[in-house]
Coordinates of C-alpha atoms in Angstrom, one line a residue:
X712 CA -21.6 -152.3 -3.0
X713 CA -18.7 -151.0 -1.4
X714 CA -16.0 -149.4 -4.2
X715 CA -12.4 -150.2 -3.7
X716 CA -12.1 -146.1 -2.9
X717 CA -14.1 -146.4 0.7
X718 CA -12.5 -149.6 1.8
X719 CA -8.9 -147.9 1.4
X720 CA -10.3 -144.7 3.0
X721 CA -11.7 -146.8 6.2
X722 CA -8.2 -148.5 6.2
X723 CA -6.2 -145.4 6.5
X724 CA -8.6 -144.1 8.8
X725 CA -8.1 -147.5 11.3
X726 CA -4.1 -146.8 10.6
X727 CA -4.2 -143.6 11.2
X728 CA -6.1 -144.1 14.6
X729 CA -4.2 -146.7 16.2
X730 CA -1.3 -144.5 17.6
X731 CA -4.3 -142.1 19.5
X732 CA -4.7 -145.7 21.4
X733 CA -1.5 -146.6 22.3
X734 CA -1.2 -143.7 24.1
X735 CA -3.7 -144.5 26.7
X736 CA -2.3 -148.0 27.0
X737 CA 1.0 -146.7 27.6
X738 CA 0.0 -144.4 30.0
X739 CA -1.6 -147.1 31.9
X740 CA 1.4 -149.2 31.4
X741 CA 3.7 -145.8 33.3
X742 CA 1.0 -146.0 35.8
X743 CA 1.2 -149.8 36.7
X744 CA 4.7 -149.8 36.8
X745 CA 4.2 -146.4 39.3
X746 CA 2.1 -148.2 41.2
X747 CA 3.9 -151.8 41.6
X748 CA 7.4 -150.9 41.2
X749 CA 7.5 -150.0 45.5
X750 CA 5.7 -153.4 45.8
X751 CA 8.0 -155.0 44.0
X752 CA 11.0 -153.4 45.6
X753 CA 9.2 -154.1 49.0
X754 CA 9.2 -157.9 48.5
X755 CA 12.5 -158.0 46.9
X756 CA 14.4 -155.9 50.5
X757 CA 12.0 -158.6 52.7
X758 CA 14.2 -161.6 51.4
X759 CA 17.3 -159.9 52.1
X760 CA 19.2 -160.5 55.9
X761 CA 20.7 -157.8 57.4
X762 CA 24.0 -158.2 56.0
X763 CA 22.4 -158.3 52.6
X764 CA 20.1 -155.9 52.9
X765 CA 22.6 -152.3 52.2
X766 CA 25.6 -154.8 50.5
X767 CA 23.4 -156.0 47.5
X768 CA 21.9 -154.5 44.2
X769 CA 18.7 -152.9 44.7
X770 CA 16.4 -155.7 42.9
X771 CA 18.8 -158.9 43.4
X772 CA 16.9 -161.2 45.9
X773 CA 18.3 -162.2 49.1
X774 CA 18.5 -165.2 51.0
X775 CA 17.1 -164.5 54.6
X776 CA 13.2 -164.4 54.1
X777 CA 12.3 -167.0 56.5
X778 CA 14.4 -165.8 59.0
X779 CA 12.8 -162.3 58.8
X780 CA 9.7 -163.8 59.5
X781 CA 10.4 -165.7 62.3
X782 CA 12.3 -163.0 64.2
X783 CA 9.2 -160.6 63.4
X784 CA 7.3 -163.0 64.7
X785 CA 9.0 -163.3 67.9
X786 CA 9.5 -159.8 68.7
X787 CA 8.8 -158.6 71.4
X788 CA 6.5 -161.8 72.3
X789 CA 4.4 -161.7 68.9
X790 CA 3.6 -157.8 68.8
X791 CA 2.9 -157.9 65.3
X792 CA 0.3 -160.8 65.7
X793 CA -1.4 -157.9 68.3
X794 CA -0.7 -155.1 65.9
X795 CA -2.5 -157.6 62.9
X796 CA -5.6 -158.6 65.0
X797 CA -6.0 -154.3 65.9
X798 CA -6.0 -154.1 62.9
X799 CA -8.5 -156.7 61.2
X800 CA -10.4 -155.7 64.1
X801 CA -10.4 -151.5 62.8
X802 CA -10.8 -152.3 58.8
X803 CA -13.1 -154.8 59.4
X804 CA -15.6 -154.3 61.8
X805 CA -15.2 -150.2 60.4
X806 CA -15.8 -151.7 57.0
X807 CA -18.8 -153.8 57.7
X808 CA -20.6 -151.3 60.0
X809 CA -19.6 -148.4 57.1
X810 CA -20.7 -150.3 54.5
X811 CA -24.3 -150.9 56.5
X812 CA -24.6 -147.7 57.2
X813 CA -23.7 -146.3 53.9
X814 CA -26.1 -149.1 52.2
X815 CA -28.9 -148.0 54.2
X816 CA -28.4 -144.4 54.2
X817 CA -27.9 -144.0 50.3
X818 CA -31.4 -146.0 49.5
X819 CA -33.3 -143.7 51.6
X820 CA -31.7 -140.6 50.0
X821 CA -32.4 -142.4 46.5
X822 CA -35.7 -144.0 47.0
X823 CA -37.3 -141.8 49.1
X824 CA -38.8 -138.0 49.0
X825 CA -39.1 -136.4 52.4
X826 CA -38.1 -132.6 53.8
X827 CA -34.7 -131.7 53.5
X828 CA -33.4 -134.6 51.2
X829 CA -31.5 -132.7 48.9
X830 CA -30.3 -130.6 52.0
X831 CA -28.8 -133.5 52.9
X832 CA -27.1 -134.9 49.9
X833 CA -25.7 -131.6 49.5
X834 CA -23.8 -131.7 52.9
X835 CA -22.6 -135.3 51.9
X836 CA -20.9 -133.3 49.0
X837 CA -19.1 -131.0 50.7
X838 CA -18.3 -134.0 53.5
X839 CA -16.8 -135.6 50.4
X840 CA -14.5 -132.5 50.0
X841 CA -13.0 -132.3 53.4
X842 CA -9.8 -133.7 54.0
X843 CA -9.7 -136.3 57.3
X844 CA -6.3 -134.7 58.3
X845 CA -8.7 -131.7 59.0
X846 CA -10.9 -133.7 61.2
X847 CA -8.7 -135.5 62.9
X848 CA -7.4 -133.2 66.0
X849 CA -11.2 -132.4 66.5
X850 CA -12.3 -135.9 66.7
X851 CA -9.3 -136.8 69.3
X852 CA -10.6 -133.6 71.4
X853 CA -14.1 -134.6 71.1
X854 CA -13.3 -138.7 72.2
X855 CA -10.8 -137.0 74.6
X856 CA -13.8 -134.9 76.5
X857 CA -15.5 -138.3 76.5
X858 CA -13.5 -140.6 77.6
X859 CA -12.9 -142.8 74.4
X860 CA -9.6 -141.8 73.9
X861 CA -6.8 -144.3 73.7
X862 CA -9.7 -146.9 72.9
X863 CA -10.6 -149.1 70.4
X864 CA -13.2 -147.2 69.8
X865 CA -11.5 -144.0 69.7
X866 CA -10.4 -145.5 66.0
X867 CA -13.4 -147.7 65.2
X868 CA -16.4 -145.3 65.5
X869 CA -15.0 -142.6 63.1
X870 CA -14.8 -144.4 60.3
X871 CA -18.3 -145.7 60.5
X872 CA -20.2 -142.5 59.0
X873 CA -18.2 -141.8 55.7
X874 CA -19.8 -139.5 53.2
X875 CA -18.2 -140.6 50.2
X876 CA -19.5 -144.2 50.4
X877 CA -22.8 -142.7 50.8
X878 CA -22.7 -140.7 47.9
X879 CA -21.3 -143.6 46.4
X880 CA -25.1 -146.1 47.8
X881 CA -27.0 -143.3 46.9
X882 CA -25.8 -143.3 43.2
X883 CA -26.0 -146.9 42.8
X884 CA -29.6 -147.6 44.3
X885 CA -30.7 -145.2 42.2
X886 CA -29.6 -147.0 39.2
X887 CA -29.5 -150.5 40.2
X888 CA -33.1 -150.8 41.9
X889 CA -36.2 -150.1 40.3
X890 CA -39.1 -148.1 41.0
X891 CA -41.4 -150.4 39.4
X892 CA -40.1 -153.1 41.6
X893 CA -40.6 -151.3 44.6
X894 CA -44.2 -150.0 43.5
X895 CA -45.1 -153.5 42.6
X896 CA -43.6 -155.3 45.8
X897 CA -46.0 -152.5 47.7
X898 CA -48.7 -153.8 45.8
X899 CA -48.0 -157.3 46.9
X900 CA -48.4 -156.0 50.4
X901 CA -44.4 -155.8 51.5
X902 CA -43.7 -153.2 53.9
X903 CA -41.0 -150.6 53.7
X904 CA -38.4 -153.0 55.7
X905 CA -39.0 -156.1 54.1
X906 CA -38.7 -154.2 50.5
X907 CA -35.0 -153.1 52.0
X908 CA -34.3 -156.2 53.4
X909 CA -35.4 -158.2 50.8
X910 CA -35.3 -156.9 47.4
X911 CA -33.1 -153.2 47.1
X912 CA -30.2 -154.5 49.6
X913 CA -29.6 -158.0 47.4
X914 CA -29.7 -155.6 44.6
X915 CA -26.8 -153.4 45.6
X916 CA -24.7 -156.0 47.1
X917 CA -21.9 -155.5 43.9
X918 CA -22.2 -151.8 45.5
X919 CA -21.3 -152.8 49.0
X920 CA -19.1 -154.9 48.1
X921 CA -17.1 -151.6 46.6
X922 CA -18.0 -149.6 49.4
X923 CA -16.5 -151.9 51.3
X924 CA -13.4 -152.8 49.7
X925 CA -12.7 -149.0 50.0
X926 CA -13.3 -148.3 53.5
X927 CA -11.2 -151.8 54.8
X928 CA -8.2 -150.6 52.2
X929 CA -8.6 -146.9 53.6
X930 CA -9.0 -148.1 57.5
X931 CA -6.2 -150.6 56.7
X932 CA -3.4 -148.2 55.4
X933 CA -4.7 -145.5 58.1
X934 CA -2.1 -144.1 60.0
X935 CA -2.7 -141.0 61.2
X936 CA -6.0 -141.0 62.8
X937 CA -4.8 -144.5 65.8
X938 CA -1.4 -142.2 66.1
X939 CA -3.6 -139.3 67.2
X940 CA -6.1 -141.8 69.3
X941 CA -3.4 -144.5 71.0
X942 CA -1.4 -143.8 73.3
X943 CA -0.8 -147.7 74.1
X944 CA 1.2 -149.9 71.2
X945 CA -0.6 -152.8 72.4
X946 CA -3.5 -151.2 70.6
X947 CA -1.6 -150.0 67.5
X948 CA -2.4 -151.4 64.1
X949 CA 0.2 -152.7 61.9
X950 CA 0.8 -148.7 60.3
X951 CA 1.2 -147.2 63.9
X952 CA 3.1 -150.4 64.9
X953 CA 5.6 -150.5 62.1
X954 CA 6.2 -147.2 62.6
X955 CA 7.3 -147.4 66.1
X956 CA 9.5 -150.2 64.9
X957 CA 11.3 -147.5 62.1
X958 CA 11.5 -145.3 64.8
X959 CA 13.5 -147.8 66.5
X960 CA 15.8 -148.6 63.6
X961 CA 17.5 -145.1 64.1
X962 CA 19.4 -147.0 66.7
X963 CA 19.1 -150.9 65.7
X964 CA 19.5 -150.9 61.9
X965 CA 18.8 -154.8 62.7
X966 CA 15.4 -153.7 62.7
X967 CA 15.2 -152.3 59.3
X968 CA 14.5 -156.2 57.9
X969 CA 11.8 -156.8 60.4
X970 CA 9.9 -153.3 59.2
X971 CA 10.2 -154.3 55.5
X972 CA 9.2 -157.6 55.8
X973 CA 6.0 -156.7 57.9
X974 CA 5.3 -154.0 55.5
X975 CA 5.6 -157.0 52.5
X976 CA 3.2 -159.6 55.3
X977 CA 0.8 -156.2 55.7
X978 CA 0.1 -156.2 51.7
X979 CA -0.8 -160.2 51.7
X980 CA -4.3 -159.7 53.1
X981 CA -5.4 -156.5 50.9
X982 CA -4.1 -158.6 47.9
X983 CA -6.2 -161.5 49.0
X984 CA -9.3 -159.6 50.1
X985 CA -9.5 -158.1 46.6
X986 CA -8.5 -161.8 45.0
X987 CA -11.4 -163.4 46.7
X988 CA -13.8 -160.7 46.4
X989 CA -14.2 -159.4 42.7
X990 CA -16.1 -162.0 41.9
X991 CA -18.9 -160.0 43.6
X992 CA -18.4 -157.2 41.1
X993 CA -19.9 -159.5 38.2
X994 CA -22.9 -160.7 40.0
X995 CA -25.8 -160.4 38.4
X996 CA -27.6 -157.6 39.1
X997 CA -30.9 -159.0 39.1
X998 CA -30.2 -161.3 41.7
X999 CA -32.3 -159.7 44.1
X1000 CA -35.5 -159.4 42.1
X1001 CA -38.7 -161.4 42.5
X1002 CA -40.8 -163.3 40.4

């Protein structure tokens, strides 16, 4: 039986332990607020109008939202429609070919044993460690020599082989598919593609689904690899494009509204994309697995 003695000691014990968890919580807490504060701020300046916009408090809202829209919407003939569909065009199609590629590459690396394997992953490590401002002047020369430059592609085919979601695919198919599976799919008379197709890619779709919320958040909010590449705003994305715009607001401050509220209309789709695709992150895991 349990004496009087150990249940006052456990007590004291729980007591005593519940400040070491408010710290993390509060931490976390700092952070969020770190984090959203700008977004908030962001949405609060896009309802201002100009006359509001330096003549009111900081977080009071304004009253000229709509009208920022539709003068954003009309500048220059729609340019930020163009700058939007560059950009859906660069985090998506980059996304969906990275995430492909990365899928692919990282259940080879996990599933397979050929020459020069770990050679490999190695040099996905050390890709991991090297920064893309580093790359970026080489990659413009290289596309430059080419004839890329100032293309779409100039921004798209970069972001295709990424180490880090590799790394990332390899890790994952190695804990999410098993060999048994595979050895007993083999023995069922499945060849290599139909076992990738089949059974190890429906397996890692939570994976890919990370790998490529990453690389369309990362392509998204990418700014200086299109300012390197593009020379032409009509192929700008929305970073590249809003910039110009601030750039611009040196001389018209009327543009300052327009650049905050397409910085606030740039956030919408990220928040949405993540919204409407976490449910993929509690799939089950066995989905893929046959009977």
């Amino acid at each position: 039986m349990m004496t009087a003695t150990t249940v006052t000691t456990s007590h004291r014990r729980t007591r005593a332990g519940r400040p070491i968890g408010v710290v993390p919580t509060a931490l976390l807490l700092i952070g969020a607020v770190y984090c959203l504060f700008p977004v908030c701020w962001v949405l609060i300046a896009a309802t201002k109008s100009p006359g509001e916009l330096f003549s009111t408090a900081t977080l009071s809202f304004g009253t000229g939202f709509l009208d920022n829209v539709a003068e954003l919407f009309a500048y220059r003939d729609g340019v930020f429609w163009l700058w939007a569909g560059n950009t859906l065009i660069y985090a998506g199609g980059g996304a969906l070919l990275s995430t492909a590629v990365s899928a692919v590459s990282g259940y080879a690396l996990a599933k397979y044993r050929f020459p020069g394997r770990d050679a490999i992953f190695t040099l996905l490590i050390g890709g991991v460690l090297v920064p893309a401002v580093v790359l970026a002047i080489p990659q413009y020369l290289l596309f430059s020599k080419i004839g890329l430059a100032d293309s779409h592609w100039a921004v798209l085919l970069p972001q295709i082989l990424h180490p880090y979601s590799i790394y990332l695919a390899r890790i994952y198919a190695a804990a999410a598919i098993p060999d048994s599976l595979l050895e007993a799919g083999r023995i069922d008379g499945a060849g290599e593609w139909r076992l990738m197709s089949r059974v190890a890619m429906p397996l890692m779709v939570p994976g890919m689904v990370t790998i490529f919320l990453f690389q369309f958040v990362a392509i998204w909010n990418n700014f200086l690899l299109p300012f390197i590449m593009l020379g032409d705003d009509g192929k700008f994305p929305l970073t590249v494009g809003l910039y110009t715009l601030l750039v611009s607001g040196a001389n018209q401050p009327a543009l300052y509204n327009l650049i905050l509220t397409g910085a606030f209309l740039s956030i919408v789709p990220l928040i949405a994309l993540f919204l409407t695709m976490q449910r993929y992150w509690k799939t089950d895991l066995s989905s893929g697995a046959v009977k």
